[in-house]
Amino acid sequence: MSSTASGTYGTWRNWGGNVSARPARQVAPASVEELAAAVRRAREDGLRVKAVGTGHSFTSIAATDGVLIRPQLLTGIRTIDRQSMTVTVEAGTPLKRLNAALAREGLSLTNMGDIMEQTVSGATSTGTHGTGRASGSIAAQIKGLELVTADGSVLTCSEKENPEVFAAARIGLGALGVVTAITFAVEPLFLLTAREEPMPLERVLSEFDQLWAENEHFEFYWFPHTGNTTTKRNNRSAGPRRPVGQAAAWFEDEFLSNGVFQVAQWVGRAAPSAVPAIARISSRALSARTYTDIPYEVFTSPRRVRFVEMEYAVPRAALVETLRELRTMVDRSGLRISFPVEVRTAPADDITLSTASGRDSAYIAVHMFRGTPYQAYFTAAERIFTAHEGRPHWGKVHTRDAEYFARVYPRFGEFTALRDRLDPDRLFQNDYLRRVLGA
């Protein structure tokens, strides 16, 4: 991934290519002690501190002109506790490595997002999620956290230990400290049967409540300029395991979903008038399929076509109306949208700044191909999302500020008060946090 530092003068760029920063120095500590020392030294030097994972956020949440901490040496599983069914993992561990390691141990997370390139701390700190009727985001599966705070000390928290920190730090935005280890709840490895099939948008919208209620994990992709969707239903299965065949996996997941889709994006960027025709072809390219596999092979997909993304969580009850408004806007706007719109759900959780905090939520994600102007589309979409008290994903493009968040997050003041206590001098501040949390 291009999430590594790139550029001859130590310029850092994110995966989407829309954010860059020139930190004064970059450090890759090999232990919690080294990380704590790096934080103390930055403080002495008057430099701010940010940690960055693989740069999969489309916001500047990890950008800094101070000290950039890269956790790639803080990886691997520390402990597996089969009695409490938890696993403690170093913060820089990529989700891909965690999922594979857990599977070898006969274990799995309950739910996960659709990509697994991120580090566990980057994914949880920004609220990465998949879709689920009863199972929430990756952060909602956290049982304990370890973080280095602004004074260089190591703080641990859980439901019993420092519970007010635990309530907030599971999705901490990098504002409360640098996460060094995470303890996740796990369960015995299980099988999921995935059923993917095309479905008319009108049918999905009219039957959405039923589709949500009947499936453990339901999601769909709507192709703008068409009335077509691709739906995906994932449910637990007694087996046997029947993965997608190697040839089919290559043809559908690599050749069609990445290779042909990449070419379609290039054509659409060069000739926007061709986008509706491309959308009609793309929406029919993938045929129905059913397969059964271990969770991470079902939940996650390779994402090689680079894009920029905005995603908002609206109350689940408002999803159908919100999506109808989005469709009307696209049809009337003259915009040419070559990327499908992704829709997922999550149950309410108790994390202070989780996009699902205190309310059952539906997620609507809009994307544009990297290098294509996205501002007009995202601005129009954001106007619709915010009219429904939408909460933007912390790691995806949005223009909201602290004043807005204080209105849509009932516990916003709880988070900022904790931040005042843990980081009164704003060691972990950057421009993004100044905007979304206030000075």
PDB file of N, CA and C in Angstrom, residues 213-290:
ATOM      1  N   ALA A 213     -33.861  -7.659   8.810  1.00  0.00           N
ATOM      2  CA  ALA A 213     -34.286  -8.508   9.933  1.00  0.00           C
ATOM      3  C   ALA A 213     -33.973  -9.985   9.699  1.00  0.00           C
ATOM      4  N   GLU A 214     -33.986 -10.407   8.448  1.00  0.00           N
ATOM      5  CA  GLU A 214     -33.835 -11.841   8.152  1.00  0.00           C
ATOM      6  C   GLU A 214     -32.383 -12.285   8.023  1.00  0.00           C
ATOM      7  N   ASN A 215     -31.454 -11.341   8.016  1.00  0.00           N
ATOM      8  CA  ASN A 215     -30.049 -11.687   7.783  1.00  0.00           C
ATOM      9  C   ASN A 215     -29.151 -11.116   8.864  1.00  0.00           C
ATOM     10  N   GLU A 216     -28.172 -11.929   9.281  1.00  0.00           N
ATOM     11  CA  GLU A 216     -27.218 -11.440  10.287  1.00  0.00           C
ATOM     12  C   GLU A 216     -26.405 -10.261   9.755  1.00  0.00           C
ATOM     13  N   HIS A 217     -26.058 -10.341   8.473  1.00  0.00           N
ATOM     14  CA  HIS A 217     -25.257  -9.279   7.852  1.00  0.00           C
ATOM     15  C   HIS A 217     -25.816  -9.024   6.462  1.00  0.00           C
ATOM     16  N   PHE A 218     -26.445  -7.852   6.275  1.00  0.00           N
ATOM     17  CA  PHE A 218     -26.986  -7.509   4.964  1.00  0.00           C
ATOM     18  C   PHE A 218     -26.366  -6.204   4.489  1.00  0.00           C
ATOM     19  N   GLU A 219     -25.988  -6.156   3.223  1.00  0.00           N
ATOM     20  CA  GLU A 219     -25.468  -4.923   2.621  1.00  0.00           C
ATOM     21  C   GLU A 219     -25.814  -4.918   1.143  1.00  0.00           C
ATOM     22  N   PHE A 220     -25.775  -3.734   0.560  1.00  0.00           N
ATOM     23  CA  PHE A 220     -25.984  -3.679  -0.884  1.00  0.00           C
ATOM     24  C   PHE A 220     -25.239  -2.501  -1.486  1.00  0.00           C
ATOM     25  N   TYR A 221     -25.000  -2.619  -2.785  1.00  0.00           N
ATOM     26  CA  TYR A 221     -24.352  -1.569  -3.574  1.00  0.00           C
ATOM     27  C   TYR A 221     -25.336  -1.113  -4.646  1.00  0.00           C
ATOM     28  N   TRP A 222     -25.631   0.182  -4.657  1.00  0.00           N
ATOM     29  CA  TRP A 222     -26.480   0.741  -5.712  1.00  0.00           C
ATOM     30  C   TRP A 222     -25.593   1.451  -6.724  1.00  0.00           C
ATOM     31  N   PHE A 223     -25.870   1.185  -8.012  1.00  0.00           N
ATOM     32  CA  PHE A 223     -25.107   1.816  -9.096  1.00  0.00           C
ATOM     33  C   PHE A 223     -25.861   3.056  -9.572  1.00  0.00           C
ATOM     34  N   PRO A 224     -25.367   4.277  -9.271  1.00  0.00           N
ATOM     35  CA  PRO A 224     -26.035   5.496  -9.741  1.00  0.00           C
ATOM     36  C   PRO A 224     -26.231   5.466 -11.258  1.00  0.00           C
ATOM     37  N   HIS A 225     -27.271   6.142 -11.719  1.00  0.00           N
ATOM     38  CA  HIS A 225     -27.706   6.187 -13.121  1.00  0.00           C
ATOM     39  C   HIS A 225     -28.398   4.890 -13.541  1.00  0.00           C
ATOM     40  N   THR A 226     -28.621   3.979 -12.588  1.00  0.00           N
ATOM     41  CA  THR A 226     -29.346   2.733 -12.879  1.00  0.00           C
ATOM     42  C   THR A 226     -30.329   2.475 -11.732  1.00  0.00           C
ATOM     43  N   GLY A 227     -31.218   1.534 -11.963  1.00  0.00           N
ATOM     44  CA  GLY A 227     -32.102   1.077 -10.887  1.00  0.00           C
ATOM     45  C   GLY A 227     -31.635  -0.253 -10.351  1.00  0.00           C
ATOM     46  N   ASN A 228     -30.321  -0.523 -10.450  1.00  0.00           N
ATOM     47  CA  ASN A 228     -29.784  -1.845 -10.110  1.00  0.00           C
ATOM     48  C   ASN A 228     -28.934  -1.818  -8.843  1.00  0.00           C
ATOM     49  N   THR A 229     -28.993  -2.909  -8.106  1.00  0.00           N
ATOM     50  CA  THR A 229     -28.096  -3.094  -6.958  1.00  0.00           C
ATOM     51  C   THR A 229     -27.512  -4.499  -7.002  1.00  0.00           C
ATOM     52  N   THR A 230     -26.414  -4.653  -6.263  1.00  0.00           N
ATOM     53  CA  THR A 230     -25.896  -5.975  -5.921  1.00  0.00           C
ATOM     54  C   THR A 230     -26.062  -6.117  -4.419  1.00  0.00           C
ATOM     55  N   THR A 231     -26.714  -7.201  -3.994  1.00  0.00           N
ATOM     56  CA  THR A 231     -26.940  -7.421  -2.561  1.00  0.00           C
ATOM     57  C   THR A 231     -26.037  -8.534  -2.051  1.00  0.00           C
ATOM     58  N   LYS A 232     -25.724  -8.460  -0.754  1.00  0.00           N
ATOM     59  CA  LYS A 232     -24.911  -9.510  -0.128  1.00  0.00           C
ATOM     60  C   LYS A 232     -25.506  -9.838   1.239  1.00  0.00           C
ATOM     61  N   ARG A 233     -25.817 -11.129   1.430  1.00  0.00           N
ATOM     62  CA  ARG A 233     -26.355 -11.600   2.701  1.00  0.00           C
ATOM     63  C   ARG A 233     -25.392 -12.623   3.276  1.00  0.00           C
ATOM     64  N   ASN A 234     -24.885 -12.352   4.457  1.00  0.00           N
ATOM     65  CA  ASN A 234     -23.969 -13.277   5.126  1.00  0.00           C
ATOM     66  C   ASN A 234     -24.641 -13.823   6.382  1.00  0.00           C
ATOM     67  N   ASN A 235     -24.733 -15.148   6.468  1.00  0.00           N
ATOM     68  CA  ASN A 235     -25.338 -15.780   7.641  1.00  0.00           C
ATOM     69  C   ASN A 235     -24.519 -16.977   8.084  1.00  0.00           C
ATOM     70  N   ARG A 236     -24.547 -17.247   9.373  1.00  0.00           N
ATOM     71  CA  ARG A 236     -23.781 -18.375   9.908  1.00  0.00           C
ATOM     72  C   ARG A 236     -24.279 -19.687   9.332  1.00  0.00           C
ATOM     73  N   SER A 237     -23.327 -20.613   9.183  1.00  0.00           N
ATOM     74  CA  SER A 237     -23.620 -21.862   8.496  1.00  0.00           C
ATOM     75  C   SER A 237     -22.995 -23.026   9.245  1.00  0.00           C
ATOM     76  N   ALA A 238     -23.654 -24.171   9.188  1.00  0.00           N
ATOM     77  CA  ALA A 238     -23.100 -25.403   9.766  1.00  0.00           C
ATOM     78  C   ALA A 238     -22.091 -26.044   8.819  1.00  0.00           C
ATOM     79  N   GLY A 239     -21.965 -25.491   7.628  1.00  0.00           N
ATOM     80  CA  GLY A 239     -20.998 -26.019   6.668  1.00  0.00           C
ATOM     81  C   GLY A 239     -21.667 -26.988   5.695  1.00  0.00           C
ATOM     82  N   PRO A 240     -20.888 -27.703   4.880  1.00  0.00           N
ATOM     83  CA  PRO A 240     -19.424 -27.686   4.857  1.00  0.00           C
ATOM     84  C   PRO A 240     -18.869 -26.410   4.209  1.00  0.00           C
ATOM     85  N   ARG A 241     -17.569 -26.224   4.384  1.00  0.00           N
ATOM     86  CA  ARG A 241     -16.892 -25.074   3.793  1.00  0.00           C
ATOM     87  C   ARG A 241     -16.844 -25.256   2.283  1.00  0.00           C
ATOM     88  N   ARG A 242     -17.388 -24.285   1.558  1.00  0.00           N
ATOM     89  CA  ARG A 242     -17.341 -24.320   0.091  1.00  0.00           C
ATOM     90  C   ARG A 242     -16.899 -22.950  -0.410  1.00  0.00           C
ATOM     91  N   PRO A 243     -15.597 -22.681  -0.387  1.00  0.00           N
ATOM     92  CA  PRO A 243     -15.122 -21.357  -0.813  1.00  0.00           C
ATOM     93  C   PRO A 243     -15.338 -21.134  -2.302  1.00  0.00           C
ATOM     94  N   VAL A 244     -15.207 -19.884  -2.714  1.00  0.00           N
ATOM     95  CA  VAL A 244     -15.238 -19.564  -4.147  1.00  0.00           C
ATOM     96  C   VAL A 244     -14.045 -20.262  -4.780  1.00  0.00           C
ATOM     97  N   GLY A 245     -14.255 -20.932  -5.902  1.00  0.00           N
ATOM     98  CA  GLY A 245     -13.149 -21.611  -6.575  1.00  0.00           C
ATOM     99  C   GLY A 245     -12.076 -20.622  -6.992  1.00  0.00           C
ATOM    100  N   GLN A 246     -10.847 -21.122  -7.098  1.00  0.00           N
ATOM    101  CA  GLN A 246      -9.727 -20.233  -7.415  1.00  0.00           C
ATOM    102  C   GLN A 246      -9.936 -19.468  -8.719  1.00  0.00           C
ATOM    103  N   ALA A 247     -10.404 -20.158  -9.739  1.00  0.00           N
ATOM    104  CA  ALA A 247     -10.603 -19.508 -11.039  1.00  0.00           C
ATOM    105  C   ALA A 247     -11.719 -18.462 -10.948  1.00  0.00           C
ATOM    106  N   ALA A 248     -12.814 -18.836 -10.279  1.00  0.00           N
ATOM    107  CA  ALA A 248     -13.937 -17.900 -10.141  1.00  0.00           C
ATOM    108  C   ALA A 248     -13.529 -16.698  -9.302  1.00  0.00           C
ATOM    109  N   ALA A 249     -12.756 -16.957  -8.245  1.00  0.00           N
ATOM    110  CA  ALA A 249     -12.304 -15.857  -7.376  1.00  0.00           C
ATOM    111  C   ALA A 249     -11.443 -14.889  -8.173  1.00  0.00           C
ATOM    112  N   TRP A 250     -10.546 -15.431  -8.979  1.00  0.00           N
ATOM    113  CA  TRP A 250      -9.694 -14.542  -9.780  1.00  0.00           C
ATOM    114  C   TRP A 250     -10.545 -13.762 -10.777  1.00  0.00           C
ATOM    115  N   PHE A 251     -11.462 -14.447 -11.472  1.00  0.00           N
ATOM    116  CA  PHE A 251     -12.252 -13.781 -12.511  1.00  0.00           C
ATOM    117  C   PHE A 251     -13.153 -12.703 -11.916  1.00  0.00           C
ATOM    118  N   GLU A 252     -13.862 -13.033 -10.827  1.00  0.00           N
ATOM    119  CA  GLU A 252     -14.852 -12.088 -10.296  1.00  0.00           C
ATOM    120  C   GLU A 252     -14.227 -11.038  -9.375  1.00  0.00           C
ATOM    121  N   ASP A 253     -13.325 -11.466  -8.467  1.00  0.00           N
ATOM    122  CA  ASP A 253     -12.802 -10.530  -7.469  1.00  0.00           C
ATOM    123  C   ASP A 253     -11.606  -9.727  -7.982  1.00  0.00           C
ATOM    124  N   GLU A 254     -10.821 -10.327  -8.868  1.00  0.00           N
ATOM    125  CA  GLU A 254      -9.654  -9.608  -9.391  1.00  0.00           C
ATOM    126  C   GLU A 254      -9.930  -9.010 -10.771  1.00  0.00           C
ATOM    127  N   PHE A 255     -10.302  -9.871 -11.723  1.00  0.00           N
ATOM    128  CA  PHE A 255     -10.462  -9.395 -13.103  1.00  0.00           C
ATOM    129  C   PHE A 255     -11.631  -8.419 -13.233  1.00  0.00           C
ATOM    130  N   LEU A 256     -12.833  -8.826 -12.765  1.00  0.00           N
ATOM    131  CA  LEU A 256     -14.001  -7.947 -12.913  1.00  0.00           C
ATOM    132  C   LEU A 256     -14.005  -6.820 -11.884  1.00  0.00           C
ATOM    133  N   SER A 257     -13.930  -7.179 -10.578  1.00  0.00           N
ATOM    134  CA  SER A 257     -14.119  -6.175  -9.522  1.00  0.00           C
ATOM    135  C   SER A 257     -12.951  -5.207  -9.410  1.00  0.00           C
ATOM    136  N   ASN A 258     -11.770  -5.613  -9.847  1.00  0.00           N
ATOM    137  CA  ASN A 258     -10.625  -4.706  -9.772  1.00  0.00           C
ATOM    138  C   ASN A 258     -10.097  -4.322 -11.155  1.00  0.00           C
ATOM    139  N   GLY A 259      -9.793  -5.307 -12.000  1.00  0.00           N
ATOM    140  CA  GLY A 259      -9.181  -5.010 -13.297  1.00  0.00           C
ATOM    141  C   GLY A 259     -10.105  -4.280 -14.258  1.00  0.00           C
ATOM    142  N   VAL A 260     -11.240  -4.905 -14.593  1.00  0.00           N
ATOM    143  CA  VAL A 260     -12.179  -4.283 -15.525  1.00  0.00           C
ATOM    144  C   VAL A 260     -12.744  -3.007 -14.914  1.00  0.00           C
ATOM    145  N   PHE A 261     -13.014  -3.034 -13.609  1.00  0.00           N
ATOM    146  CA  PHE A 261     -13.552  -1.854 -12.925  1.00  0.00           C
ATOM    147  C   PHE A 261     -12.571  -0.691 -13.000  1.00  0.00           C
ATOM    148  N   GLN A 262     -11.277  -0.989 -12.869  1.00  0.00           N
ATOM    149  CA  GLN A 262     -10.242   0.046 -12.991  1.00  0.00           C
ATOM    150  C   GLN A 262     -10.291   0.688 -14.382  1.00  0.00           C
ATOM    151  N   VAL A 263     -10.369  -0.130 -15.418  1.00  0.00           N
ATOM    152  CA  VAL A 263     -10.432   0.385 -16.787  1.00  0.00           C
ATOM    153  C   VAL A 263     -11.692   1.232 -16.976  1.00  0.00           C
ATOM    154  N   ALA A 264     -12.816   0.754 -16.428  1.00  0.00           N
ATOM    155  CA  ALA A 264     -14.073   1.506 -16.529  1.00  0.00           C
ATOM    156  C   ALA A 264     -13.936   2.878 -15.872  1.00  0.00           C
ATOM    157  N   GLN A 265     -13.219   2.931 -14.755  1.00  0.00           N
ATOM    158  CA  GLN A 265     -13.010   4.220 -14.071  1.00  0.00           C
ATOM    159  C   GLN A 265     -12.149   5.161 -14.921  1.00  0.00           C
ATOM    160  N   TRP A 266     -11.118   4.612 -15.546  1.00  0.00           N
ATOM    161  CA  TRP A 266     -10.281   5.436 -16.431  1.00  0.00           C
ATOM    162  C   TRP A 266     -11.117   6.016 -17.574  1.00  0.00           C
ATOM    163  N   VAL A 267     -11.932   5.148 -18.187  1.00  0.00           N
ATOM    164  CA  VAL A 267     -12.783   5.604 -19.300  1.00  0.00           C
ATOM    165  C   VAL A 267     -13.756   6.668 -18.806  1.00  0.00           C
ATOM    166  N   GLY A 268     -14.367   6.425 -17.642  1.00  0.00           N
ATOM    167  CA  GLY A 268     -15.330   7.381 -17.096  1.00  0.00           C
ATOM    168  C   GLY A 268     -14.702   8.719 -16.764  1.00  0.00           C
ATOM    169  N   ARG A 269     -13.457   8.688 -16.297  1.00  0.00           N
ATOM    170  CA  ARG A 269     -12.775   9.938 -15.962  1.00  0.00           C
ATOM    171  C   ARG A 269     -12.440  10.718 -17.242  1.00  0.00           C
ATOM    172  N   ALA A 270     -12.042   9.992 -18.283  1.00  0.00           N
ATOM    173  CA  ALA A 270     -11.679  10.649 -19.551  1.00  0.00           C
ATOM    174  C   ALA A 270     -12.908  11.114 -20.321  1.00  0.00           C
ATOM    175  N   ALA A 271     -14.008  10.348 -20.224  1.00  0.00           N
ATOM    176  CA  ALA A 271     -15.228  10.670 -20.976  1.00  0.00           C
ATOM    177  C   ALA A 271     -16.437  10.549 -20.058  1.00  0.00           C
ATOM    178  N   PRO A 272     -16.711  11.572 -19.238  1.00  0.00           N
ATOM    179  CA  PRO A 272     -17.807  11.491 -18.268  1.00  0.00           C
ATOM    180  C   PRO A 272     -19.167  11.146 -18.875  1.00  0.00           C
ATOM    181  N   SER A 273     -19.389  11.529 -20.140  1.00  0.00           N
ATOM    182  CA  SER A 273     -20.690  11.236 -20.759  1.00  0.00           C
ATOM    183  C   SER A 273     -20.929   9.733 -20.905  1.00  0.00           C
ATOM    184  N   ALA A 274     -19.844   8.937 -20.845  1.00  0.00           N
ATOM    185  CA  ALA A 274     -19.977   7.479 -20.979  1.00  0.00           C
ATOM    186  C   ALA A 274     -20.346   6.802 -19.662  1.00  0.00           C
ATOM    187  N   VAL A 275     -20.311   7.551 -18.556  1.00  0.00           N
ATOM    188  CA  VAL A 275     -20.493   6.936 -17.227  1.00  0.00           C
ATOM    189  C   VAL A 275     -21.825   6.205 -17.081  1.00  0.00           C
ATOM    190  N   PRO A 276     -22.986   6.790 -17.450  1.00  0.00           N
ATOM    191  CA  PRO A 276     -24.235   6.042 -17.282  1.00  0.00           C
ATOM    192  C   PRO A 276     -24.242   4.694 -18.001  1.00  0.00           C
ATOM    193  N   ALA A 277     -23.709   4.664 -19.220  1.00  0.00           N
ATOM    194  CA  ALA A 277     -23.648   3.394 -19.962  1.00  0.00           C
ATOM    195  C   ALA A 277     -22.728   2.404 -19.259  1.00  0.00           C
ATOM    196  N   ILE A 278     -21.576   2.906 -18.769  1.00  0.00           N
ATOM    197  CA  ILE A 278     -20.649   2.043 -18.028  1.00  0.00           C
ATOM    198  C   ILE A 278     -21.329   1.506 -16.775  1.00  0.00           C
ATOM    199  N   ALA A 279     -22.095   2.373 -16.083  1.00  0.00           N
ATOM    200  CA  ALA A 279     -22.779   1.956 -14.855  1.00  0.00           C
ATOM    201  C   ALA A 279     -23.765   0.826 -15.137  1.00  0.00           C
ATOM    202  N   ARG A 280     -24.488   0.938 -16.258  1.00  0.00           N
ATOM    203  CA  ARG A 280     -25.458  -0.122 -16.592  1.00  0.00           C
ATOM    204  C   ARG A 280     -24.749  -1.441 -16.851  1.00  0.00           C
ATOM    205  N   ILE A 281     -23.604  -1.386 -17.530  1.00  0.00           N
ATOM    206  CA  ILE A 281     -22.837  -2.612 -17.798  1.00  0.00           C
ATOM    207  C   ILE A 281     -22.253  -3.155 -16.493  1.00  0.00           C
ATOM    208  N   SER A 282     -21.640  -2.256 -15.685  1.00  0.00           N
ATOM    209  CA  SER A 282     -21.007  -2.681 -14.425  1.00  0.00           C
ATOM    210  C   SER A 282     -22.020  -3.336 -13.490  1.00  0.00           C
ATOM    211  N   SER A 283     -23.234  -2.771 -13.440  1.00  0.00           N
ATOM    212  CA  SER A 283     -24.226  -3.273 -12.492  1.00  0.00           C
ATOM    213  C   SER A 283     -24.710  -4.670 -12.861  1.00  0.00           C
ATOM    214  N   ARG A 284     -24.424  -5.083 -14.115  1.00  0.00           N
ATOM    215  CA  ARG A 284     -24.858  -6.425 -14.536  1.00  0.00           C
ATOM    216  C   ARG A 284     -23.679  -7.383 -14.720  1.00  0.00           C
ATOM    217  N   ALA A 285     -22.472  -6.889 -14.441  1.00  0.00           N
ATOM    218  CA  ALA A 285     -21.281  -7.704 -14.733  1.00  0.00           C
ATOM    219  C   ALA A 285     -21.153  -8.894 -13.788  1.00  0.00           C
ATOM    220  N   LEU A 286     -21.495  -8.677 -12.510  1.00  0.00           N
ATOM    221  CA  LEU A 286     -21.318  -9.749 -11.524  1.00  0.00           C
ATOM    222  C   LEU A 286     -22.594 -10.569 -11.417  1.00  0.00           C
ATOM    223  N   SER A 287     -22.465 -11.866 -11.607  1.00  0.00           N
ATOM    224  CA  SER A 287     -23.638 -12.742 -11.529  1.00  0.00           C
ATOM    225  C   SER A 287     -23.850 -13.199 -10.083  1.00  0.00           C
ATOM    226  N   ALA A 288     -24.993 -13.797  -9.825  1.00  0.00           N
ATOM    227  CA  ALA A 288     -25.292 -14.299  -8.484  1.00  0.00           C
ATOM    228  C   ALA A 288     -24.340 -15.441  -8.133  1.00  0.00           C
ATOM    229  N   ARG A 289     -23.975 -15.518  -6.855  1.00  0.00           N
ATOM    230  CA  ARG A 289     -23.141 -16.633  -6.399  1.00  0.00           C
ATOM    231  C   ARG A 289     -23.378 -16.863  -4.909  1.00  0.00           C
ATOM    232  N   THR A 290     -23.156 -18.113  -4.502  1.00  0.00           N
ATOM    233  CA  THR A 290     -23.265 -18.491  -3.093  1.00  0.00           C
ATOM    234  C   THR A 290     -22.024 -19.285  -2.723  1.00  0.00           C
TER     235      THR A 290
END
